[in-house]
């Protein structure tokens, strides 16, 4: 059973050593542990620091591509390197390494495909009232969208087995946290969350500049996910509302026309707006139909990509996997239980 802990990094040379030192060197049920650092175009020699402290793998981008891209590239690399379980953690040492055992336990027991660490955000001191409220609201929306019970949907501390890693595809460039849970729910993966603790804040988040920016960008991710995974339900509801509005206005015009006939009834504005709403309803319904066809094609494409990832993992098990672009294997040996001192 091979565990790879991946750490997406952007200019983290100051915090990466402490994060790396806190990682567990052995876990129950795990035969081998390796660490992969994804250097998202850092300009402070993060990759060089990673090699110096003993990281096993470094995947470096020549330029900054975004957290979601770094996460997805890390998952692909972990599969190609033969990982049975993948744990994602942050480079700023927000999550204690000791809690990795709690993340892996449900997967090792066969009870989950994806495990999300619940930070219990209401108890985090540096989270203000507004941020706590938005966290609760956002997690509630994601639970409804994904059909899961995840309480902390924005937590980046998570573990997944090979099946989940091969089935998840992040399509936005901002963050992987929300979309991956929504997609996992749509794919029928078993998701659980476990309570974890957090370390004191070392620096403010660099993912967003303000709370308004965070809400706007995450809101766009949720809306886009609805459109991608449930186009008929999403656009169908909009079409029905427009149709009902148009028919109501048309009924209003008809009522006054019949009640005042043969005199002029007026209210032609209701007729014009109602006809426009009905036309829009048909156009949105057409969008729902086209979106459903596109979703079917996307599902077929993802099935092919899942098979390709499975083949890469199989080749890795036979040590004949193809080279990974930007990947460098260091001289550090894997951590094994029998090697503990």
PDB file of C-alpha atoms in Angstrom, residues 230-248 274-289:
ATOM      1  CA  UNK A 230     -27.116  18.967 -14.085  1.00  0.00           C
ATOM      2  CA  UNK A 231     -27.870  21.010 -17.238  1.00  0.00           C
ATOM      3  CA  UNK A 232     -31.445  19.768 -17.624  1.00  0.00           C
ATOM      4  CA  UNK A 233     -32.374  20.483 -14.010  1.00  0.00           C
ATOM      5  CA  UNK A 234     -30.589  23.851 -13.970  1.00  0.00           C
ATOM      6  CA  UNK A 235     -31.768  25.276 -17.270  1.00  0.00           C
ATOM      7  CA  UNK A 236     -35.069  23.415 -17.057  1.00  0.00           C
ATOM      8  CA  UNK A 237     -36.036  25.283 -13.890  1.00  0.00           C
ATOM      9  CA  UNK A 238     -35.138  28.603 -15.518  1.00  0.00           C
ATOM     10  CA  UNK A 239     -37.156  27.691 -18.618  1.00  0.00           C
ATOM     11  CA  UNK A 240     -40.194  26.726 -16.525  1.00  0.00           C
ATOM     12  CA  UNK A 241     -40.041  29.999 -14.573  1.00  0.00           C
ATOM     13  CA  UNK A 242     -39.845  32.025 -17.778  1.00  0.00           C
ATOM     14  CA  UNK A 243     -42.684  30.030 -19.312  1.00  0.00           C
ATOM     15  CA  UNK A 244     -44.868  30.503 -16.234  1.00  0.00           C
ATOM     16  CA  UNK A 245     -44.125  34.241 -16.201  1.00  0.00           C
ATOM     17  CA  UNK A 246     -44.925  34.559 -19.911  1.00  0.00           C
ATOM     18  CA  UNK A 247     -48.167  32.587 -19.639  1.00  0.00           C
ATOM     19  CA  UNK A 248     -49.236  34.656 -16.626  1.00  0.00           C
ATOM     20  CA  UNK A 274     -45.280  37.640 -22.152  1.00  0.00           C
ATOM     21  CA  UNK A 275     -44.465  36.587 -25.717  1.00  0.00           C
ATOM     22  CA  UNK A 276     -40.819  37.533 -25.119  1.00  0.00           C
ATOM     23  CA  UNK A 277     -40.712  35.451 -21.936  1.00  0.00           C
ATOM     24  CA  UNK A 278     -42.211  32.423 -23.716  1.00  0.00           C
ATOM     25  CA  UNK A 279     -39.662  32.736 -26.532  1.00  0.00           C
ATOM     26  CA  UNK A 280     -36.857  32.951 -23.972  1.00  0.00           C
ATOM     27  CA  UNK A 281     -38.263  29.889 -22.212  1.00  0.00           C
ATOM     28  CA  UNK A 282     -37.997  27.871 -25.418  1.00  0.00           C
ATOM     29  CA  UNK A 283     -34.438  29.123 -26.001  1.00  0.00           C
ATOM     30  CA  UNK A 284     -33.377  28.176 -22.458  1.00  0.00           C
ATOM     31  CA  UNK A 285     -35.044  24.783 -22.886  1.00  0.00           C
ATOM     32  CA  UNK A 286     -32.968  24.323 -26.032  1.00  0.00           C
ATOM     33  CA  UNK A 287     -29.871  25.219 -23.973  1.00  0.00           C
ATOM     34  CA  UNK A 288     -30.854  22.518 -21.480  1.00  0.00           C
ATOM     35  CA  UNK A 289     -31.117  19.976 -24.295  1.00  0.00           C
TER      36      UNK A 289
END
